[in-house]
Amino acid sequence: MNRWRFQFVIACLVLVFGSVVTRAAYLQIIQPERLIKEGDNRTVRVKKSSVQRGMIMDRNGNELAVSVPVQTIWADPKRVLEYPEFETDVRWKALAKVLQMSEQALLARITNNHDKRFIYLKRKTNPVVADYVQQLRIPGVRLREESKRYYPAGEITAHVVGFTNIDGQGIEGIELRHNEWMTGTPGKRKVIKDAKGREIEIIEEQKGSEPQDITLTIDQRIQSVVYQELKKAVQTFEAASGSAIVVDIETAEVLAMVNSPSFNPNNRTNVPVHRFRNRAITDTFEPGSTMKPLSVINALEYGSYGTLDLVDTSPGYMRLGGRRVSDPRNRGLLSLADVLKYSSNMGSTKLALSTPKESFLGLFYDMGLVDSSGIDLVGESTGLFNDRRRWSDSEIASLSFGYGISVTAAQLARMYTTLGAGGISRPLSIIKTDVEKPSERIISQDVAYNVLNMMESVVSEDGSGKNAIVRGYRVAGKTGTSQKATAGGYGHDYVNTFAGVGPVSDPKVAVVVVINDPKGDYYYGGETAAPTFGKIMQETLRMLNVAPDAAGDKKIQLADIRQKHEDVN
């Protein structure tokens, strides 16, 4: 009997030992990866270095977007539920109060995620809340450092800079367009730790890429002035919206780009989505009489009219293909300058029809009115231009005074920048770079400066743009008033524009102002957009320290202007 028991015990021991050996052999030989993985889970850790998003600055180094460190509150539900007094602990009531939620909702989030080891309770909270939560010392509730995007200029640069989502990814403006450039990648270190959490060996180390800062061409000083003036105009004239752009003529760099109404990118709660749209590059409109300088340029370039020739606008109206083209009254013979000064539809039509249609239409392409402005922001529109085979005389007439084509404020700014640059076209830019821009001469310098001198008469005491006069400076510009298209024709809503350059003797900046759908008695560009243009131009020239040029002899000879530019070039 004893021998049988002995044999049974031996058999059991052999069976147990065999099982252990078999299991060990299985783990070591057949499936070693699992054992290694289990060991690594307990000892190997991967550490990531924190990377702050790159900054966005204006041309003078002023910060427009920065990342600041903040704390995020999170919880480990498994760890929380291990605590025996979880539901009766008064600290949860205090936590719920500081997180601005009910205690029941907070406890429900924990219990509903009982199988998880990580859930967010509050993303990117302020330091006061974070310190309070840390002092509560609730088991399973922790803090982790993240970064939050902050925009010092607020709504002044909101449409240009854009904003990021809660995970730090750009979703509008510069933040979206250059998201990858500013993001960078964190470095990684794979290490082995002992049971006490001490680092004992570095297995692998991988360096990350540094985030890059971005410098804009925007001048924050000018941007602020433009924002204040545009906002004031939109409120004064009870307009639906407004846009304004200021461009450096020599470099085609955008010094300011503003829309109103704007929004605060630091707090976008309850902000309608349409407020996020950068109307200066997305919204198109028929530019109206701001296109009339093209009729003059085309006639001078082709040679059908000279600078001293007169245009017969009698009897003040005519019919083209069953459509009527007219001026408010019969102005008779007009000089080319007077065609612009009095914004004559008859004059611009006759100038446009004095050349082959291909010549006039080609100018719209050369001026960049049917292409991107070059700003290169997400959502930019290229306008609307019907590239048809045949154009009737009435369609050419409409085109000559700004109907039948839709452009953005940015495209219009590029056209007037080209005119101010003596006929040299460059794409607009909003990112500061040392790379030289492509440039192309599209109209002769003589024609460009002759037309500028003609447009100066618009901004005079008896011109249609008299409200745009800038004391001490010679300014050239053009008003524009267009009715909004509706189903079956045009309605009673207007878009007012004023575009121009200054100073005429040595053009430095081009400014475009668009007032969309003003209410009340003032609905012409000369009454709404022109005075806003004048204030913006005055402050911009002052900030750029541009010397006044209207003192003494008002008219500086064209030869002197041309010679000055030739000396510079």
mmCIF file of C-alpha atoms in Angstrom, residues 14 37 43 67 183 205 261-262 418 461 485:
data_model
loop_
_atom_site.group_PDB
_atom_site.id
_atom_site.type_symbol
_atom_site.label_atom_id
_atom_site.label_comp_id
_atom_site.label_asym_id
_atom_site.label_seq_id
_atom_site.Cartn_x
_atom_site.Cartn_y
_atom_site.Cartn_z
ATOM 1 C CA VAL A 14 6.673 13.862 -12.672
ATOM 2 C CA LYS A 37 6.221 41.464 -24.557
ATOM 3 C CA THR A 43 10.056 47.422 -17.671
ATOM 4 C CA SER A 67 1.518 78.269 -27.652
ATOM 5 C CA THR A 183 3.820 71.372 -35.897
ATOM 6 C CA GLU A 205 16.651 57.279 -29.007
ATOM 7 C CA PRO A 261 -17.541 91.503 -38.507
ATOM 8 C CA SER A 262 -14.711 89.449 -37.051
ATOM 9 C CA THR A 418 0.228 96.514 -60.721
ATOM 10 C CA GLU A 461 -13.055 118.344 -54.711
ATOM 11 C CA ALA A 485 -27.364 89.953 -58.913
#
